[in-house]
Coordinates of C-alpha atoms in Angstrom, one line a residue:
M194 CA -19.1 5.6 -3.5
H195 CA -17.2 6.2 -6.7
Q196 CA -17.8 3.6 -9.4
P197 CA -15.0 2.7 -11.8
K198 CA -15.8 3.2 -15.4
T199 CA -15.8 0.2 -17.7
T200 CA -13.7 1.6 -20.4
N201 CA -10.3 1.1 -22.0
Q202 CA -9.8 4.8 -22.6
N203 CA -7.2 4.8 -19.8
E204 CA -4.8 2.7 -21.9
A205 CA -4.9 5.2 -24.7
I206 CA -4.5 8.1 -22.2
V207 CA -1.4 6.5 -20.6
E208 CA 0.1 5.7 -24.0
S209 CA -0.3 9.3 -25.1
L210 CA 1.4 10.5 -21.9
V211 CA 4.4 8.3 -22.1
Q212 CA 5.7 6.9 -25.4
E213 CA 6.6 3.2 -25.6
D214 CA 10.0 3.8 -27.1
E215 CA 10.9 6.1 -24.2
I216 CA 9.8 3.5 -21.7
Q217 CA 11.9 0.8 -23.4
G218 CA 14.9 3.1 -23.5
I219 CA 14.7 3.8 -19.8
T220 CA 14.1 0.2 -18.9
Q221 CA 17.1 -1.0 -20.9
G222 CA 19.4 1.1 -18.7
L223 CA 18.0 0.0 -15.4
P224 CA 19.4 -2.8 -13.2
M225 CA 17.1 -5.9 -13.3
I226 CA 17.0 -9.1 -11.2
S227 CA 14.8 -12.2 -11.1
L228 CA 13.1 -13.3 -8.0
S229 CA 12.2 -16.5 -9.7
N230 CA 11.5 -17.8 -13.2
N231 CA 9.0 -15.2 -14.5
V232 CA 9.2 -12.7 -11.7
K233 CA 11.5 -9.8 -12.4
I234 CA 12.0 -6.4 -10.7
V235 CA 13.9 -3.3 -12.0
K236 CA 15.6 -0.6 -10.0
Y237 CA 14.2 2.9 -10.7
Q238 CA 15.1 6.0 -8.7
G239 CA 16.8 3.9 -6.1
F240 CA 13.9 1.5 -5.5
W241 CA 12.8 -1.8 -7.1
C242 CA 9.6 -2.0 -8.9
P243 CA 7.7 -4.9 -10.6
D244 CA 8.7 -5.5 -14.2
V245 CA 5.2 -6.1 -15.4
S246 CA 3.7 -4.8 -18.7
N247 CA 4.2 -1.0 -18.9
Y248 CA 4.4 -0.6 -15.1
L249 CA 7.3 1.9 -15.4
G250 CA 5.2 3.8 -18.0
S251 CA 2.4 4.0 -15.5
I252 CA 4.8 5.4 -12.8
L253 CA 6.1 8.0 -15.3
A254 CA 2.6 9.1 -16.3
F255 CA 1.7 9.4 -12.6
Q256 CA 4.8 11.4 -11.8
R257 CA 4.5 13.8 -14.7
H258 CA 0.8 14.4 -14.9
F259 CA -0.9 13.9 -11.6
Q260 CA -2.1 17.3 -10.2
A261 CA -2.8 17.1 -6.5
R262 CA -5.7 19.0 -5.0
D263 CA -5.2 20.5 -1.5
T264 CA -8.1 18.4 -0.4
D265 CA -6.6 15.1 -1.5
L266 CA -6.0 12.4 1.0
I267 CA -3.3 10.0 -0.2
V268 CA -2.6 6.7 1.5
A269 CA 1.1 5.7 1.0
S270 CA 2.6 2.4 2.0
F271 CA 5.1 -0.4 1.4
P272 CA 3.3 -3.5 0.3
K273 CA 1.8 -5.7 3.2
T274 CA 2.1 -3.1 5.9
G275 CA -1.6 -2.5 6.6
T276 CA -2.6 -0.8 3.4
T277 CA -6.0 -2.5 3.1
W278 CA -6.8 -1.8 6.8
L279 CA -5.9 1.9 6.5
K280 CA -8.0 2.3 3.3
S281 CA -11.0 0.8 5.0
L282 CA -10.5 3.0 8.1
L283 CA -10.0 6.2 6.1
F284 CA -13.0 5.5 3.8
S285 CA -15.2 5.0 6.9
V286 CA -13.9 8.1 8.7
I287 CA -14.4 10.4 5.7
N288 CA -17.8 9.0 4.7
R289 CA -19.3 8.5 8.1
E290 CA -22.0 11.1 7.7
K291 CA -23.0 9.5 4.3
Y292 CA -22.9 5.9 5.4
D293 CA -23.2 4.3 8.8
T294 CA -21.5 1.0 9.5
K295 CA -24.7 -0.9 8.6
H296 CA -24.9 0.6 5.1
T297 CA -21.3 1.2 4.1
P298 CA -20.1 0.2 0.7
L299 CA -17.4 -1.8 2.5
L300 CA -20.0 -4.5 3.2
S301 CA -20.0 -5.3 -0.5
S302 CA -16.9 -3.8 -2.0
H303 CA -13.2 -4.5 -1.2
P304 CA -11.3 -1.5 0.2
H305 CA -9.1 -1.5 -2.9
E306 CA -12.2 -0.9 -5.0
L307 CA -13.0 2.2 -3.0
V308 CA -9.6 3.8 -2.7
Y309 CA -7.8 3.7 -6.0
R310 CA -4.1 3.1 -6.4
L311 CA -2.7 5.8 -8.6
E312 CA 0.1 4.0 -10.5
V313 CA -2.2 1.0 -11.3
D314 CA -5.9 1.9 -11.1
V315 CA -5.6 5.4 -12.5
Y316 CA -2.5 5.6 -14.7
G317 CA -1.8 2.0 -15.2
N318 CA -2.5 -0.1 -18.2
A319 CA -0.8 -3.3 -17.2
F320 CA -4.1 -5.1 -16.5
D321 CA -7.3 -5.2 -18.4
Y322 CA -10.0 -4.3 -15.8
P323 CA -12.4 -1.4 -15.2
R324 CA -10.8 1.7 -13.8
P325 CA -11.5 5.5 -13.6
C326 CA -9.9 7.3 -16.5
D327 CA -10.4 10.8 -15.3
L328 CA -9.5 11.9 -11.7
N329 CA -11.7 14.9 -12.2
D330 CA -14.7 12.6 -11.9
L331 CA -13.8 11.8 -8.3
P332 CA -15.4 14.2 -5.7
S333 CA -13.3 15.9 -3.0
P334 CA -11.8 14.8 -0.9
R335 CA -10.3 12.3 -3.3
L336 CA -9.1 9.2 -1.4
L337 CA -6.1 7.7 -3.3
H338 CA -3.2 5.4 -2.8
T339 CA 0.4 4.8 -3.9
H340 CA 3.2 2.3 -3.1
L341 CA 5.9 4.7 -4.4
P342 CA 8.6 5.9 -2.1
Y343 CA 8.5 9.5 -1.0
T344 CA 11.4 10.5 -3.3
S345 CA 9.4 9.3 -6.4
L346 CA 6.1 11.1 -5.6
P347 CA 5.0 13.8 -8.1
E348 CA 6.1 17.3 -7.2
S349 CA 2.4 18.3 -6.9
I350 CA 2.0 16.0 -3.9
K351 CA 5.1 17.3 -2.1
F352 CA 4.3 20.9 -2.6
S353 CA 0.6 21.2 -2.5
G354 CA -1.6 21.2 0.6
C355 CA -2.7 17.6 0.1
K356 CA -2.2 15.2 3.0
V357 CA -0.3 11.9 2.9
L358 CA -1.1 9.1 5.4
Y359 CA 1.7 6.6 5.5
I360 CA 1.3 3.2 7.1
S361 CA 4.3 1.2 8.1
R362 CA 4.9 -2.1 10.0
N363 CA 7.8 -3.8 11.6
P364 CA 10.0 -5.3 8.9
M365 CA 9.9 -8.9 10.1
D366 CA 6.1 -9.2 10.0
T367 CA 6.1 -7.3 6.7
L368 CA 8.6 -9.7 5.2
V369 CA 6.5 -12.8 6.2
S370 CA 3.3 -11.2 5.0
Q371 CA 4.8 -10.3 1.6
W372 CA 6.2 -13.8 1.1
Y373 CA 2.9 -15.5 1.7
F374 CA 1.0 -13.0 -0.5
F375 CA 3.4 -13.1 -3.4
T376 CA 3.7 -16.9 -3.2
N377 CA -0.1 -17.3 -3.5
A378 CA -0.4 -14.5 -6.1
F379 CA 2.2 -15.9 -8.5
K380 CA 0.7 -19.4 -8.2
K381 CA -2.6 -17.9 -9.4
I382 CA -0.8 -16.1 -12.3
E383 CA 1.6 -18.8 -13.3
G384 CA -0.3 -22.0 -12.3
E385 CA -0.3 -24.1 -9.2
D386 CA 2.9 -25.9 -10.1
F387 CA 4.8 -22.6 -10.0
E388 CA 7.3 -22.3 -7.2
F389 CA 8.2 -18.9 -5.8
V390 CA 11.4 -18.5 -3.9
S391 CA 11.7 -20.0 -0.4
L392 CA 11.2 -17.9 2.6
E393 CA 14.9 -18.1 3.3
E394 CA 15.7 -16.9 -0.2
Y395 CA 13.2 -14.1 0.1
F396 CA 14.7 -13.1 3.4
E397 CA 18.1 -12.6 1.7
N398 CA 16.4 -10.5 -1.0
F399 CA 14.5 -8.4 1.6
V400 CA 17.5 -7.5 3.7
Q401 CA 19.3 -6.5 0.6
G402 CA 16.3 -4.4 -0.4
K403 CA 15.7 -6.4 -3.6
V404 CA 11.9 -6.9 -3.3
P405 CA 9.0 -5.1 -5.0
H406 CA 9.1 -1.5 -3.9
G407 CA 12.2 -2.1 -1.7
P408 CA 14.3 -1.4 0.1
F409 CA 11.8 -1.5 2.9
F410 CA 14.1 0.4 5.3
E411 CA 14.7 3.4 3.0
H412 CA 11.0 3.5 2.1
A413 CA 10.0 3.9 5.8
V414 CA 12.9 6.3 6.5
E415 CA 11.9 8.7 3.7
Y416 CA 8.3 9.0 4.9
W417 CA 9.4 9.2 8.6
K418 CA 11.6 12.1 7.8
A419 CA 8.9 13.8 5.7
S420 CA 6.5 13.4 8.6
L421 CA 9.0 15.2 10.8
E422 CA 9.6 18.0 8.3
R423 CA 6.0 18.4 7.2
P424 CA 3.8 17.2 10.1
D425 CA 0.7 19.0 8.8
N426 CA 0.9 17.2 5.5
V427 CA 2.5 13.8 6.2
L428 CA 1.2 11.5 9.0
F429 CA 3.3 8.4 9.9
L430 CA 1.1 5.6 11.3
K431 CA 2.4 2.2 12.6
Y432 CA 0.5 -1.0 12.2
E433 CA 1.4 -2.1 15.7
D434 CA 0.0 1.1 17.2
L435 CA -3.3 0.6 15.4
M436 CA -3.4 -2.9 16.8
D437 CA -2.6 -1.8 20.3
D438 CA -4.8 1.2 20.6
P439 CA -7.1 1.6 17.6
I440 CA -9.4 4.2 19.2
T441 CA -6.6 6.6 19.8
E442 CA -5.0 6.1 16.4
L443 CA -8.3 6.5 14.6
K444 CA -8.9 9.8 16.4
K445 CA -5.4 10.9 15.3
L446 CA -6.2 9.9 11.7
A447 CA -9.5 11.8 11.7
E448 CA -7.9 14.9 13.2
F449 CA -5.1 14.8 10.6
A450 CA -7.7 14.3 7.8
G451 CA -9.6 17.4 8.9
V452 CA -12.7 15.6 10.1
P453 CA -12.2 15.1 13.8
F454 CA -14.7 13.1 15.8
T455 CA -17.1 15.2 18.0
P456 CA -17.6 14.4 21.7
K457 CA -21.1 13.3 20.7
E458 CA -19.8 10.8 18.2
E459 CA -17.3 9.5 20.7
S460 CA -20.0 9.0 23.4
E461 CA -22.3 7.3 20.9
G462 CA -19.6 4.8 20.0
V463 CA -19.0 5.9 16.4
I464 CA -15.3 5.4 16.7
K465 CA -15.6 1.9 18.2
D466 CA -18.1 1.0 15.5
I467 CA -15.6 1.9 12.7
V468 CA -12.8 0.1 14.5
D469 CA -15.0 -3.1 14.8
L470 CA -16.2 -2.8 11.2
C471 CA -12.7 -2.5 9.8
S472 CA -11.1 -5.3 12.0
I473 CA -9.5 -8.1 10.0
G474 CA -12.0 -10.6 11.5
S475 CA -15.0 -8.5 10.3
M476 CA -13.5 -7.7 6.9
K477 CA -12.8 -11.4 6.3
E478 CA -16.6 -12.1 6.6
M479 CA -17.8 -9.4 4.3
E480 CA -19.2 -10.7 1.0
G481 CA -17.1 -8.3 -1.1
N482 CA -13.9 -9.8 0.3
K483 CA -14.7 -13.6 0.3
S484 CA -14.4 -14.2 -3.4
G485 CA -13.3 -12.6 -6.7
V486 CA -10.0 -11.2 -7.8
F487 CA -8.2 -7.9 -8.5
N488 CA -6.3 -7.2 -11.7
K489 CA -7.5 -10.6 -13.0
F490 CA -5.1 -12.4 -10.6
Y491 CA -5.0 -11.3 -7.0
E492 CA -7.6 -13.0 -4.9
K493 CA -9.5 -10.6 -2.7
K494 CA -9.5 -13.0 0.3
S495 CA -5.7 -13.1 0.1
Y496 CA -5.5 -9.6 1.6
F497 CA -6.8 -10.8 4.9
R498 CA -4.5 -13.5 6.2
K499 CA -3.8 -13.2 10.0
G500 CA -2.9 -9.6 10.5
E501 CA -1.1 -10.3 13.8
V502 CA 1.9 -8.7 15.5
G503 CA 4.8 -11.0 16.0
G504 CA 3.8 -13.8 13.6
W505 CA 7.4 -13.7 12.3
T506 CA 8.6 -15.6 15.5
Q507 CA 7.3 -18.8 13.9
H508 CA 9.4 -18.3 10.8
F509 CA 12.8 -16.9 11.6
T510 CA 16.0 -18.4 13.0
P511 CA 17.9 -16.5 15.7
S512 CA 20.6 -15.5 13.2
M513 CA 17.9 -14.1 10.8
V514 CA 16.4 -12.1 13.7
E515 CA 19.8 -10.7 14.6
R516 CA 20.4 -9.5 11.1
I517 CA 17.1 -7.7 10.9
K518 CA 17.6 -6.1 14.3
A519 CA 21.1 -4.9 13.3
I520 CA 19.7 -3.2 10.2
M521 CA 16.9 -1.6 12.2
H522 CA 19.4 -0.2 14.6
D523 CA 21.6 1.1 11.8
K524 CA 18.7 2.7 9.8
F525 CA 16.3 3.8 12.5
E526 CA 17.8 4.5 15.8
S527 CA 19.6 7.8 14.9
I528 CA 16.3 9.3 13.6
G529 CA 14.1 8.1 16.4
L530 CA 12.1 5.6 14.5
S531 CA 11.2 2.3 16.2
F532 CA 8.7 -0.6 15.9
N533 CA 7.1 -3.0 18.3
L534 CA 8.3 -6.4 17.1
G535 CA 5.8 -8.4 19.2
D536 CA 8.5 -10.7 20.5

């Protein structure tokens, strides 16, 4: 288990990598919109990113200075598509010889404390909380994460031997999950009287791509195409497939990561033990996930809501469903990408 260092050195490192006046100059030339009173996003390299303190600087530092190792395993995702689940599964698979399911750090630490997000936990200085300041301190294989689209990844990720595991989810469940998460998160940040945009308003933003890290559809398409072009280096996983057949999907994950399960492990129930350990029901009950916050604001328990497939059916009108399906047809059908909607 890698422990984050309680140091503020990282802030100084990021500031030395990207100058504040450069960040301001770039930001001033970018399109910006407001999702509500104090929630703004800016469009950078074709995608919308949160306009929080120096977030763009963190992205620039990550893009310019991250040097991937061939042994790196990088989880990539659009927010609320199964990131937390994939982090817990990957951590368990990679560390299964070190920790069995009764002694894993997941019992006391949140998955996001074990698999660092590069543009926030490593290169970020938008929040004042402990983080690693030197990637060289992390042993191989380094388990890392990013929400950036494929087009914005550092060149060292695209052209090294490192492996990217992308998790995606049908857009309607993703939209609902995002809206609930951001509504609760911003109330925590701004105060209980804060009102985030309605689900109907958020739907309009989502279909136009104007949400944090959106557009969703282009985000998924980029990684899907990369998985077809570089199948040995990019694995495209679907949340719904993990829900439907977790054993098969976990075997696929382990094979891709270079640590396949042995017949003995399979017969002894190791795969099933990991699946059960990392289920949303199990993760909700772990002490490390019941209380506390990330980045000073995000409640750990908020990462485990329902995790179901098809929950969107309780939220959307027929016309909303028709619009999403039309976009899916337009963006996905010609490239062979599809999702189980659970309807």
